PDB file of C-alpha atoms and ligand atoms in Angstrom:
ATOM      1  CA  MET B   1      -4.930  32.737  28.797  1.00  0.00           C
ATOM      2  CA  ILE B   2      -4.714  30.748  32.027  1.00  0.00           C
ATOM      3  CA  ASP B   3      -6.010  32.270  35.226  1.00  0.00           C
ATOM      4  CA  ILE B   4      -5.569  30.591  38.600  1.00  0.00           C
ATOM      5  CA  SER B   5      -7.471  32.270  41.407  1.00  0.00           C
ATOM      6  CA  LYS B   6      -8.680  31.484  44.895  1.00  0.00           C
ATOM      7  CA  VAL B   7     -12.260  30.231  45.163  1.00  0.00           C
ATOM      8  CA  GLU B   8     -14.018  32.948  47.115  1.00  0.00           C
ATOM      9  CA  ASN B   9     -17.718  32.105  47.077  1.00  0.00           C
ATOM     10  CA  ASP B  10     -20.294  29.326  47.143  1.00  0.00           C
ATOM     11  CA  ALA B  11     -21.254  29.669  43.489  1.00  0.00           C
ATOM     12  CA  GLU B  12     -17.647  29.007  42.427  1.00  0.00           C
ATOM     13  CA  LEU B  13     -17.365  26.096  44.849  1.00  0.00           C
ATOM     14  CA  ARG B  14     -20.522  24.536  43.376  1.00  0.00           C
ATOM     15  CA  GLN B  15     -18.972  24.823  39.896  1.00  0.00           C
ATOM     16  CA  ILE B  16     -15.838  23.083  41.176  1.00  0.00           C
ATOM     17  CA  ALA B  17     -18.000  20.253  42.571  1.00  0.00           C
ATOM     18  CA  VAL B  18     -19.631  19.724  39.159  1.00  0.00           C
ATOM     19  CA  LEU B  19     -16.237  19.689  37.442  1.00  0.00           C
ATOM     20  CA  ALA B  20     -14.790  17.347  40.088  1.00  0.00           C
ATOM     21  CA  ASP B  21     -17.613  14.863  39.540  1.00  0.00           C
ATOM     22  CA  GLU B  22     -16.921  14.847  35.795  1.00  0.00           C
ATOM     23  CA  ILE B  23     -13.132  14.543  36.062  1.00  0.00           C
ATOM     24  CA  TRP B  24     -13.198  11.841  38.752  1.00  0.00           C
ATOM     25  CA  HIS B  25     -15.584   9.673  36.723  1.00  0.00           C
ATOM     26  CA  GLU B  26     -13.215   9.934  33.776  1.00  0.00           C
ATOM     27  CA  CYS B  27      -9.752   9.705  35.291  1.00  0.00           C
ATOM     28  CA  PHE B  28     -10.197   7.004  37.935  1.00  0.00           C
ATOM     29  CA  VAL B  29     -11.934   4.433  35.738  1.00  0.00           C
ATOM     30  CA  GLY B  30      -9.659   1.387  35.713  1.00  0.00           C
ATOM     31  CA  ILE B  31      -7.827   2.558  38.842  1.00  0.00           C
ATOM     32  CA  ILE B  32     -10.614   2.244  41.429  1.00  0.00           C
ATOM     33  CA  SER B  33     -14.139   0.858  41.127  1.00  0.00           C
ATOM     34  CA  GLU B  34     -17.128   2.949  40.034  1.00  0.00           C
ATOM     35  CA  GLY B  35     -18.547   2.452  43.532  1.00  0.00           C
ATOM     36  CA  GLN B  36     -15.384   3.818  45.119  1.00  0.00           C
ATOM     37  CA  ILE B  37     -15.364   6.797  42.733  1.00  0.00           C
ATOM     38  CA  ASP B  38     -18.945   7.686  43.736  1.00  0.00           C
ATOM     39  CA  TYR B  39     -18.083   7.203  47.407  1.00  0.00           C
ATOM     40  CA  MET B  40     -14.916   9.345  47.263  1.00  0.00           C
ATOM     41  CA  VAL B  41     -16.525  12.129  45.222  1.00  0.00           C
ATOM     42  CA  LYS B  42     -19.297  12.408  47.801  1.00  0.00           C
ATOM     43  CA  LYS B  43     -16.916  12.183  50.762  1.00  0.00           C
ATOM     44  CA  PHE B  44     -14.185  14.507  49.490  1.00  0.00           C
ATOM     45  CA  GLN B  45     -15.329  16.507  46.454  1.00  0.00           C
ATOM     46  CA  SER B  46     -19.012  17.287  46.859  1.00  0.00           C
ATOM     47  CA  TYR B  47     -19.955  20.894  47.540  1.00  0.00           C
ATOM     48  CA  GLU B  48     -20.802  20.001  51.166  1.00  0.00           C
ATOM     49  CA  ALA B  49     -17.515  18.130  51.687  1.00  0.00           C
ATOM     50  CA  MET B  50     -15.387  20.952  50.278  1.00  0.00           C
ATOM     51  CA  LYS B  51     -17.345  23.551  52.233  1.00  0.00           C
ATOM     52  CA  ASN B  52     -16.540  21.613  55.400  1.00  0.00           C
ATOM     53  CA  GLN B  53     -12.837  21.278  54.467  1.00  0.00           C
ATOM     54  CA  ILE B  54     -12.666  25.052  53.972  1.00  0.00           C
ATOM     55  CA  SER B  55     -14.591  26.120  57.076  1.00  0.00           C
ATOM     56  CA  LYS B  56     -13.275  23.508  59.538  1.00  0.00           C
ATOM     57  CA  GLN B  57     -10.010  22.058  58.220  1.00  0.00           C
ATOM     58  CA  ASP B  58      -8.025  25.027  56.835  1.00  0.00           C
ATOM     59  CA  TYR B  59      -8.265  23.942  53.181  1.00  0.00           C
ATOM     60  CA  TYR B  60      -8.633  26.360  50.330  1.00  0.00           C
ATOM     61  CA  TYR B  61      -9.305  25.866  46.659  1.00  0.00           C
ATOM     62  CA  LEU B  62      -7.954  27.516  43.527  1.00  0.00           C
ATOM     63  CA  ALA B  63      -9.959  27.564  40.298  1.00  0.00           C
ATOM     64  CA  VAL B  64      -8.127  27.154  36.981  1.00  0.00           C
ATOM     65  CA  ARG B  65      -9.718  28.908  34.011  1.00  0.00           C
ATOM     66  CA  GLU B  66      -8.752  29.190  30.379  1.00  0.00           C
ATOM     67  CA  ASN B  67     -10.406  32.127  28.611  1.00  0.00           C
ATOM     68  CA  ASN B  68     -12.797  32.398  31.569  1.00  0.00           C
ATOM     69  CA  GLU B  69     -13.866  28.747  31.272  1.00  0.00           C
ATOM     70  CA  LEU B  70     -13.380  26.638  34.406  1.00  0.00           C
ATOM     71  CA  CYS B  71     -11.164  23.689  33.435  1.00  0.00           C
ATOM     72  CA  GLY B  72      -9.362  22.589  36.588  1.00  0.00           C
ATOM     73  CA  TYR B  73      -8.927  23.039  40.293  1.00  0.00           C
ATOM     74  CA  ILE B  74      -6.372  22.762  43.065  1.00  0.00           C
ATOM     75  CA  GLY B  75      -7.049  21.983  46.738  1.00  0.00           C
ATOM     76  CA  VAL B  76      -4.425  22.800  49.337  1.00  0.00           C
ATOM     77  CA  LYS B  77      -3.939  23.015  53.057  1.00  0.00           C
ATOM     78  CA  PRO B  78      -1.152  24.707  55.041  1.00  0.00           C
ATOM     79  CA  GLU B  79      -0.228  22.324  57.852  1.00  0.00           C
ATOM     80  CA  LYS B  80       0.580  23.522  61.375  1.00  0.00           C
ATOM     81  CA  ASP B  81       4.219  22.487  60.838  1.00  0.00           C
ATOM     82  CA  ASP B  82       6.467  23.551  57.929  1.00  0.00           C
ATOM     83  CA  ARG B  83       4.650  21.439  55.301  1.00  0.00           C
ATOM     84  CA  PHE B  84       2.056  22.414  52.721  1.00  0.00           C
ATOM     85  CA  PHE B  85      -0.438  19.714  51.666  1.00  0.00           C
ATOM     86  CA  LEU B  86      -1.367  19.481  48.001  1.00  0.00           C
ATOM     87  CA  SER B  87      -4.668  17.674  48.360  1.00  0.00           C
ATOM     88  CA  LYS B  88      -6.136  17.978  44.847  1.00  0.00           C
ATOM     89  CA  LEU B  89      -4.703  18.725  41.403  1.00  0.00           C
ATOM     90  CA  TYR B  90      -7.245  18.162  38.667  1.00  0.00           C
ATOM     91  CA  LEU B  91      -7.412  19.303  35.065  1.00  0.00           C
ATOM     92  CA  HIS B  92     -10.118  18.503  32.519  1.00  0.00           C
ATOM     93  CA  SER B  93      -8.963  15.867  30.008  1.00  0.00           C
ATOM     94  CA  SER B  94      -9.437  18.288  27.076  1.00  0.00           C
ATOM     95  CA  LYS B  95      -6.769  20.602  28.547  1.00  0.00           C
ATOM     96  CA  ARG B  96      -4.044  18.103  29.401  1.00  0.00           C
ATOM     97  CA  GLY B  97      -0.595  17.866  27.853  1.00  0.00           C
ATOM     98  CA  ARG B  98      -0.266  21.602  27.244  1.00  0.00           C
ATOM     99  CA  GLY B  99       1.804  22.903  30.130  1.00  0.00           C
ATOM    100  CA  ILE B 100      -1.158  23.954  32.274  1.00  0.00           C
ATOM    101  CA  ALA B 101      -0.372  21.347  34.941  1.00  0.00           C
ATOM    102  CA  SER B 102       3.158  22.675  35.333  1.00  0.00           C
ATOM    103  CA  GLU B 103       1.744  26.179  35.746  1.00  0.00           C
ATOM    104  CA  MET B 104      -0.652  24.816  38.384  1.00  0.00           C
ATOM    105  CA  LEU B 105       2.233  23.183  40.255  1.00  0.00           C
ATOM    106  CA  ARG B 106       4.301  26.382  40.120  1.00  0.00           C
ATOM    107  CA  ARG B 107       1.341  28.167  41.676  1.00  0.00           C
ATOM    108  CA  VAL B 108       1.156  25.539  44.442  1.00  0.00           C
ATOM    109  CA  PHE B 109       4.851  26.103  45.217  1.00  0.00           C
ATOM    110  CA  SER B 110       4.379  29.868  45.349  1.00  0.00           C
ATOM    111  CA  GLU B 111       1.347  29.501  47.638  1.00  0.00           C
ATOM    112  CA  ALA B 112       3.414  27.259  49.923  1.00  0.00           C
ATOM    113  CA  ARG B 113       6.295  29.754  49.973  1.00  0.00           C
ATOM    114  CA  ASP B 114       3.851  32.582  50.738  1.00  0.00           C
ATOM    115  CA  HIS B 115       2.783  30.570  53.791  1.00  0.00           C
ATOM    116  CA  GLY B 116       6.432  30.211  54.856  1.00  0.00           C
ATOM    117  CA  LYS B 117       6.482  26.452  54.257  1.00  0.00           C
ATOM    118  CA  LYS B 118       9.575  24.331  53.515  1.00  0.00           C
ATOM    119  CA  SER B 119       7.984  21.472  51.560  1.00  0.00           C
ATOM    120  CA  VAL B 120       4.894  20.400  49.645  1.00  0.00           C
ATOM    121  CA  TYR B 121       3.581  16.867  50.089  1.00  0.00           C
ATOM    122  CA  LEU B 122       0.825  14.873  48.431  1.00  0.00           C
ATOM    123  CA  THR B 123      -0.704  11.432  48.206  1.00  0.00           C
ATOM    124  CA  VAL B 124      -1.346   9.761  44.859  1.00  0.00           C
ATOM    125  CA  ASN B 125      -2.913   6.409  44.003  1.00  0.00           C
ATOM    126  CA  LYS B 126      -0.141   3.892  43.276  1.00  0.00           C
ATOM    127  CA  HIS B 127      -1.767   3.038  39.928  1.00  0.00           C
ATOM    128  CA  ASN B 128      -2.237   6.637  38.756  1.00  0.00           C
ATOM    129  CA  ASP B 129       0.818   6.286  36.488  1.00  0.00           C
ATOM    130  CA  HIS B 130       0.542   9.573  34.616  1.00  0.00           C
ATOM    131  CA  ALA B 131       0.151  11.691  37.739  1.00  0.00           C
ATOM    132  CA  VAL B 132       3.096   9.832  39.328  1.00  0.00           C
ATOM    133  CA  ASP B 133       5.215  10.605  36.218  1.00  0.00           C
ATOM    134  CA  VAL B 134       4.225  14.276  36.351  1.00  0.00           C
ATOM    135  CA  TYR B 135       5.129  14.575  40.040  1.00  0.00           C
ATOM    136  CA  LYS B 136       8.483  12.815  39.550  1.00  0.00           C
ATOM    137  CA  LYS B 137       9.322  14.986  36.550  1.00  0.00           C
ATOM    138  CA  THR B 138       8.499  18.085  38.606  1.00  0.00           C
ATOM    139  CA  GLY B 139      10.986  17.029  41.288  1.00  0.00           C
ATOM    140  CA  PHE B 140       8.782  15.355  43.895  1.00  0.00           C
ATOM    141  CA  GLU B 141      10.452  12.478  45.749  1.00  0.00           C
ATOM    142  CA  LEU B 142       8.794   9.325  47.021  1.00  0.00           C
ATOM    143  CA  ILE B 143       8.960   9.406  50.826  1.00  0.00           C
ATOM    144  CA  ASP B 144       6.432   6.791  51.946  1.00  0.00           C
ATOM    145  CA  THR B 145       3.366   4.715  51.150  1.00  0.00           C
ATOM    146  CA  ALA B 146       0.017   4.617  52.933  1.00  0.00           C
ATOM    147  CA  VAL B 147      -3.033   2.387  52.904  1.00  0.00           C
ATOM    148  CA  THR B 148      -5.870   4.450  54.390  1.00  0.00           C
ATOM    149  CA  ASP B 149      -9.263   3.082  55.379  1.00  0.00           C
ATOM    150  CA  ILE B 150     -11.824   5.614  54.179  1.00  0.00           C
ATOM    151  CA  GLY B 151     -14.917   3.682  55.297  1.00  0.00           C
ATOM    152  CA  GLY B 152     -17.581   2.103  53.107  1.00  0.00           C
ATOM    153  CA  GLY B 153     -15.328  -0.931  52.671  1.00  0.00           C
ATOM    154  CA  TYR B 154     -12.831   1.121  50.662  1.00  0.00           C
ATOM    155  CA  VAL B 155      -9.140   1.947  51.105  1.00  0.00           C
ATOM    156  CA  MET B 156      -6.828   4.443  49.451  1.00  0.00           C
ATOM    157  CA  ASP B 157      -3.605   2.753  48.354  1.00  0.00           C
ATOM    158  CA  ASP B 158      -1.209   5.638  47.940  1.00  0.00           C
ATOM    159  CA  TYR B 159       2.332   6.820  47.438  1.00  0.00           C
ATOM    160  CA  ILE B 160       3.355   9.867  49.441  1.00  0.00           C
ATOM    161  CA  PHE B 161       5.552  12.322  47.577  1.00  0.00           C
ATOM    162  CA  SER B 162       7.321  15.408  48.867  1.00  0.00           C
ATOM    163  CA  TYR B 163       8.923  18.393  47.169  1.00  0.00           C
ATOM    164  CA  LYS B 164      11.556  20.487  48.958  1.00  0.00           C
ATOM    165  CA  LEU B 165      11.007  24.201  48.367  1.00  0.00           C
TER     166      LEU B 165
HETATM  167  C1  LIG H   1      -2.358  15.146  36.837  1.00  0.00           C
HETATM  168  C2  LIG H   1      -2.701  16.198  35.810  1.00  0.00           C
HETATM  169  C3  LIG H   1      -3.156  17.480  36.493  1.00  0.00           C
HETATM  170  C4  LIG H   1      -1.458  16.501  34.970  1.00  0.00           C
HETATM  171  O1  LIG H   1      -1.830  17.342  33.930  1.00  0.00           O
HETATM  172  P1  LIG H   1      -1.383  17.001  32.417  1.00  0.00           P
HETATM  173  O2  LIG H   1      -1.847  18.095  31.538  1.00  0.00           O
HETATM  174  O3  LIG H   1      -1.835  15.633  32.107  1.00  0.00           O
HETATM  175  O4  LIG H   1       0.194  17.049  32.578  1.00  0.00           O
HETATM  176  P2  LIG H   1       1.246  17.166  31.386  1.00  0.00           P
HETATM  177  O5  LIG H   1       1.047  16.051  30.428  1.00  0.00           O
HETATM  178  O6  LIG H   1       1.195  18.562  30.860  1.00  0.00           O
HETATM  179  O7  LIG H   1       2.584  16.903  32.181  1.00  0.00           O
HETATM  180  C5  LIG H   1       3.070  17.838  33.111  1.00  0.00           C
HETATM  181  C6  LIG H   1       4.574  17.870  33.000  1.00  0.00           C
HETATM  182  O8  LIG H   1       5.087  16.559  33.230  1.00  0.00           O
HETATM  183  C7  LIG H   1       5.807  16.092  32.085  1.00  0.00           C
HETATM  184  N1  LIG H   1       5.512  14.675  31.892  1.00  0.00           N
HETATM  185  C8  LIG H   1       4.312  14.107  31.684  1.00  0.00           C
HETATM  186  N2  LIG H   1       4.454  12.774  31.549  1.00  0.00           N
HETATM  187  C9  LIG H   1       5.767  12.508  31.688  1.00  0.00           C
HETATM  188  C10 LIG H   1       6.538  11.306  31.644  1.00  0.00           C
HETATM  189  N3  LIG H   1       5.973  10.103  31.445  1.00  0.00           N
HETATM  190  N4  LIG H   1       7.871  11.405  31.824  1.00  0.00           N
HETATM  191  C11 LIG H   1       8.464  12.605  32.023  1.00  0.00           C
HETATM  192  N5  LIG H   1       7.775  13.776  32.058  1.00  0.00           N
HETATM  193  C12 LIG H   1       6.449  13.727  31.903  1.00  0.00           C
HETATM  194  C13 LIG H   1       5.291  16.924  30.928  1.00  0.00           C
HETATM  195  O9  LIG H   1       6.256  17.024  29.902  1.00  0.00           O
HETATM  196  C14 LIG H   1       5.016  18.260  31.596  1.00  0.00           C
HETATM  197  O10 LIG H   1       6.187  19.017  31.752  1.00  0.00           O
HETATM  198  P3  LIG H   1       6.334  20.435  30.987  1.00  0.00           P
HETATM  199  O11 LIG H   1       5.119  21.267  31.338  1.00  0.00           O
HETATM  200  O12 LIG H   1       7.617  20.962  31.537  1.00  0.00           O
HETATM  201  O13 LIG H   1       6.363  20.096  29.543  1.00  0.00           O
HETATM  202  C15 LIG H   1      -3.822  15.695  34.846  1.00  0.00           C
HETATM  203  O14 LIG H   1      -3.347  14.602  34.080  1.00  0.00           O
HETATM  204  C16 LIG H   1      -5.076  15.286  35.563  1.00  0.00           C
HETATM  205  O15 LIG H   1      -5.886  16.127  35.958  1.00  0.00           O
HETATM  206  N6  LIG H   1      -5.254  13.969  35.707  1.00  0.00           N
HETATM  207  C17 LIG H   1      -6.445  13.422  36.303  1.00  0.00           C
HETATM  208  C18 LIG H   1      -6.537  13.766  37.769  1.00  0.00           C
HETATM  209  C19 LIG H   1      -5.384  13.248  38.557  1.00  0.00           C
HETATM  210  O16 LIG H   1      -4.966  12.120  38.411  1.00  0.00           O
HETATM  211  N7  LIG H   1      -4.890  14.120  39.433  1.00  0.00           N
HETATM  212  C20 LIG H   1      -3.830  13.797  40.329  1.00  0.00           C
HETATM  213  C21 LIG H   1      -4.402  13.133  41.517  1.00  0.00           C
HETATM  214  S1  LIG H   1      -3.159  12.905  42.779  1.00  0.00           S
END
């Protein structure tokens, strides 16, 4: 059974950070360098980084569990305007291809609707082919591209997709 629930405490957030480190070092190999993976995990997905996103930047996280085992996570942020930002959508490799991702995306849409938003947008690395396919299949539309300097000599080379609710 899949359970998707809001991360409410530090212990859960620390578990998400451990899972994030594992997933990032698996899924981004061949897309960005090992050095950039380490840099981005520390900057965006460490316990301290996520704690800061939650306390200072209006983010919140949802933990995805199958039979009580943490296997994925979602990071989102309601914007001040009518958009909802899907910042992170990550599922452990052992759980992929089974419909869990679609359930996660349905949950994102319902969270966005609960916040009164009209669209959900996200950024995805241009070379993350599978994620791009999943977003297109779900009904997201390509609206823009962005090259973002994230410091450390690294850039994020992304597509921006949007889904009308
Ligand atoms: C992105 C991610 C969450 C998707 O999860 P997944 O389990 O691999 O996704 P699925 O294979 O179940 O695909 C989801 C849906 O897209 C469909 N799909 C997948 N590949 C497709 C393709 N090439 N063409 C058309 N549809 C496709 C699936 O059929 C499924 O639809 P369904 O549930 O209605 O059957 C997962 O691959 C992941 O965590 N990847 C690593 C992290 C990552 O890249 N995250 C995104 C960062 S922006």
